[in-house]
Short mmCIF file of C-alpha atoms in Angstrom, two decimals:
data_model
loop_
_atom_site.label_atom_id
_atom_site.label_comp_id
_atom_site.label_asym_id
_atom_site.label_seq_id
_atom_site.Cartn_x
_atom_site.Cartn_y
_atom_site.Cartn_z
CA UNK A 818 26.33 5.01 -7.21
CA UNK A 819 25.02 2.44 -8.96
CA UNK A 820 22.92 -0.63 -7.42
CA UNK A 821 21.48 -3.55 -8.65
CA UNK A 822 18.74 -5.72 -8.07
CA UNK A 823 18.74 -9.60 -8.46
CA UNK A 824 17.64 -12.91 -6.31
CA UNK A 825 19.57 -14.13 -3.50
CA UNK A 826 21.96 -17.08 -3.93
CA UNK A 827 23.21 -19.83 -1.00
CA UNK A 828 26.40 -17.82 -1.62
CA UNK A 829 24.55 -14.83 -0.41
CA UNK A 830 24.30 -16.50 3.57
CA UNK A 831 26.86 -15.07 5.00
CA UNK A 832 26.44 -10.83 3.84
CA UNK A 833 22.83 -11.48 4.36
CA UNK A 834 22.74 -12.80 7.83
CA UNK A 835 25.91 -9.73 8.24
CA UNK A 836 23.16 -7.08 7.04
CA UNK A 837 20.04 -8.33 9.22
CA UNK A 838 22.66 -8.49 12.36
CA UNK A 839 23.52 -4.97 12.01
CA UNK A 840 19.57 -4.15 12.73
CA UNK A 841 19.34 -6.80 15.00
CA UNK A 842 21.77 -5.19 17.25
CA UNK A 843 21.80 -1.51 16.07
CA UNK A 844 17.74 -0.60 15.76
CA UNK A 845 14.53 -1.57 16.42
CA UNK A 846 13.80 -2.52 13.05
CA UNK A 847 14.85 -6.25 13.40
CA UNK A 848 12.81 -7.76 16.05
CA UNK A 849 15.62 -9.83 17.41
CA UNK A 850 18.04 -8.71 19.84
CA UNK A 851 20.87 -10.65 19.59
CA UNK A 852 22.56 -11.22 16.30
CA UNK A 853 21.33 -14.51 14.08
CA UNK A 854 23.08 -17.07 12.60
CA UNK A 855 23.81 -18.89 9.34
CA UNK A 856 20.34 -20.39 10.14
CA UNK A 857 18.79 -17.98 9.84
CA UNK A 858 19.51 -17.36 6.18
CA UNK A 859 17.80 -20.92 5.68
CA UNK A 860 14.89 -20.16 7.44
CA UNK A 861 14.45 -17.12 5.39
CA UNK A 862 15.01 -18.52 2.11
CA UNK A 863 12.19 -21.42 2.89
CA UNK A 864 9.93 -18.58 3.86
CA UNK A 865 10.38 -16.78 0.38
CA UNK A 866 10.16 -19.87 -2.02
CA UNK A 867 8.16 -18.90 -5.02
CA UNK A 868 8.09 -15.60 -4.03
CA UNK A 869 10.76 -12.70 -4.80
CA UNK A 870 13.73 -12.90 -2.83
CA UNK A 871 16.12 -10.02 -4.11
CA UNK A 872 19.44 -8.84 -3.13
CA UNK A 873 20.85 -5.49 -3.45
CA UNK A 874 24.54 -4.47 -4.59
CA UNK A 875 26.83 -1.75 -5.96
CA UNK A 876 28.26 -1.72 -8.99
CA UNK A 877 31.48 -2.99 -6.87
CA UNK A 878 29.14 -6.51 -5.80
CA UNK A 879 28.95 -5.24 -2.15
CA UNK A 880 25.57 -6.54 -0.75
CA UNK A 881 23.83 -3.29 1.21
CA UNK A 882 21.23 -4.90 1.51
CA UNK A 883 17.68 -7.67 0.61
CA UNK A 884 14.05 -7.69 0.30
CA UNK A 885 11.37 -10.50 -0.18
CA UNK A 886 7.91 -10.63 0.09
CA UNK A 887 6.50 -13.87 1.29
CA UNK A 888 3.03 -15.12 2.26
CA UNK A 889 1.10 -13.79 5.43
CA UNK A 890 -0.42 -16.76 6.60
CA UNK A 891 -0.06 -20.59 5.18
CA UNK A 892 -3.79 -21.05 4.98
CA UNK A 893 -5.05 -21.28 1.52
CA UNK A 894 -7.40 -18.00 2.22
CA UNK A 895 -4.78 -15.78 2.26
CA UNK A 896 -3.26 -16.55 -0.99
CA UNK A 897 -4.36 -13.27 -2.10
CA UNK A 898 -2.56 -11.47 0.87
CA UNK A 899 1.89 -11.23 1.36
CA UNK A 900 3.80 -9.55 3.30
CA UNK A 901 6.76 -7.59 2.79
CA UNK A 902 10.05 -7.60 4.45
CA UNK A 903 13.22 -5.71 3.34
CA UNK A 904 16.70 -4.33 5.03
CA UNK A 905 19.04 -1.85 3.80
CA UNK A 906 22.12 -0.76 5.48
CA UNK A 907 21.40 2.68 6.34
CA UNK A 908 24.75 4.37 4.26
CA UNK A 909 22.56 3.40 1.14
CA UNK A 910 19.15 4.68 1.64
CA UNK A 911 17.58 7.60 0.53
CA UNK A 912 18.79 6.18 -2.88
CA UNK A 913 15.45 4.97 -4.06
CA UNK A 914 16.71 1.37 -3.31
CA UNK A 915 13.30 0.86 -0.91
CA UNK A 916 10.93 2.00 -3.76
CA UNK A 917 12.74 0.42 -6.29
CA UNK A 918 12.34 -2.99 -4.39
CA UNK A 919 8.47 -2.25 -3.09
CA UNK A 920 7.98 -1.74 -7.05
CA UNK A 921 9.32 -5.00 -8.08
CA UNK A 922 7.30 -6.72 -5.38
CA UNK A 923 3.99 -5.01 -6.86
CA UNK A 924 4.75 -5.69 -10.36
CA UNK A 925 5.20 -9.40 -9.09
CA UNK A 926 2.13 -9.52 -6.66
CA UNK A 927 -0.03 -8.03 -9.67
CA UNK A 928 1.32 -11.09 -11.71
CA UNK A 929 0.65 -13.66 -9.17
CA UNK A 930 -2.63 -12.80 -8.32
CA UNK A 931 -1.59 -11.30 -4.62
CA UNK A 932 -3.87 -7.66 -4.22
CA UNK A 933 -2.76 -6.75 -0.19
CA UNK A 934 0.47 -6.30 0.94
CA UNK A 935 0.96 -5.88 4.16
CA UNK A 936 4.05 -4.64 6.49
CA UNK A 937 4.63 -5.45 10.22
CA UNK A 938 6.79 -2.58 11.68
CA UNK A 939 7.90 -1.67 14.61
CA UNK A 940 6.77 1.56 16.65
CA UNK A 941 10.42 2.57 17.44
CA UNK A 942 11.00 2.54 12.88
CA UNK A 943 9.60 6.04 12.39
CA UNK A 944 11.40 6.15 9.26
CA UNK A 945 9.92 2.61 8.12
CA UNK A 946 6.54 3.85 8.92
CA UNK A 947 6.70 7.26 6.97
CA UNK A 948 8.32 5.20 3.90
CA UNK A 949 5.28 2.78 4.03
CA UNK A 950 2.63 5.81 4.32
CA UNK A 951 4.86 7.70 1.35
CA UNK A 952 4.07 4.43 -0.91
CA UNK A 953 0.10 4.52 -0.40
CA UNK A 954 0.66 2.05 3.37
CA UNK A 955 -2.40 2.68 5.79
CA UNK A 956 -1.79 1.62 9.51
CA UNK A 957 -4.45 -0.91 9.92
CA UNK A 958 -3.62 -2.13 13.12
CA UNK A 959 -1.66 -1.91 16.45
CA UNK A 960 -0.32 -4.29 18.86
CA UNK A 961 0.28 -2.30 21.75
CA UNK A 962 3.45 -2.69 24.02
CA UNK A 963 4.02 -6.45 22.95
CA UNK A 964 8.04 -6.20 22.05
CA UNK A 965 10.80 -5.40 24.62
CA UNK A 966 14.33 -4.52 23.10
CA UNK A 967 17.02 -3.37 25.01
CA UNK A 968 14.63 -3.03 27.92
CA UNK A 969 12.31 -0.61 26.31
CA UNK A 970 8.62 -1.62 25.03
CA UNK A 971 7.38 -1.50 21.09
CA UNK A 972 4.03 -1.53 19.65
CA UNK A 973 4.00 -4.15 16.25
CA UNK A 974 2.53 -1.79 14.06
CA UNK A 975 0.22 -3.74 11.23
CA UNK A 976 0.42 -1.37 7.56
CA UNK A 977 -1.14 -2.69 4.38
CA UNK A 978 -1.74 -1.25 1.08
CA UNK A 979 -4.36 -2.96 -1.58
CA UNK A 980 -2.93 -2.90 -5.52
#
């Protein structure tokens, strides 16, 4: 199958707040619990001005899924420092969709002056920690037991990798 890359749209609310929901109430890589609404598409999109903000479909235009990086922290000494944040419905990984996006986002962070990205992840995302170690991540830190979802305790796990 074919997929392709390009920046989220308004008209892009409703599949994207569809895809998050799905890990929202399906995994432990959302943090929420309960599904999101259209909101949350806005608060997203603030979060990613000037920053990439990409959407992923097949070659029939059916959105599986979106990645952005956007800053870490608002203070000015951490312009050098984003983080990265991406969802992809699970019938299209293993496609190279993930590295594909992370590659965009380093090509752009090398443009813009960024060197560290970092990843928050949770404990219970195995396969979202092995994916970050694959691509040169190093757990730098660990917030132990400070999620609950569906009544069972997370760590936040902190991974960053320097360009």
């Amino acid at each position: 199958m074919e997929y392709t890359l390009r920046p989220i749209k308004h008209a892009d609310r409703e599949p994207m707040v569809k895809v998050f929901n799905y890990f929202a109430e399906n995994s432990f890589a959302a943090y929420f619990s309960r599904p999101v609404g259209p909101e949350f598409f806005e608060r997203f999109y603030r979060m990613c001005v000037g920053y990439p903000f990409l959407a992923i479909e097949t070659e029939d235009k059916q959105f599986v899924g979106f990645g952005c990086l956007h800053p870490f922290h608002a203070a000015d000494s951490f312009r050098h420092t984003a983080e990265v944040t991406y969802f992809i419905l699970p019938e299209h990984t293993g496609a190279g969709l993930g590295t594909r996006l992370l590659n965009e986002f380093f090509d752009w962070a090398k443009r813009n002056e960024i060197s560290i990205i970092i990843a928050s992840i949770s404990s219970k995302n195995d396969q979202s920690i092995a994916f970050h170690k694959k691509h040169g991540f190093a757990e730098t830190g660990r917030l132990k037991g400070i999620g609950l979802k569906r009544g069972e305790p997370f760590d936040v796990v902190w991974m960053q990798k320097s360009l």
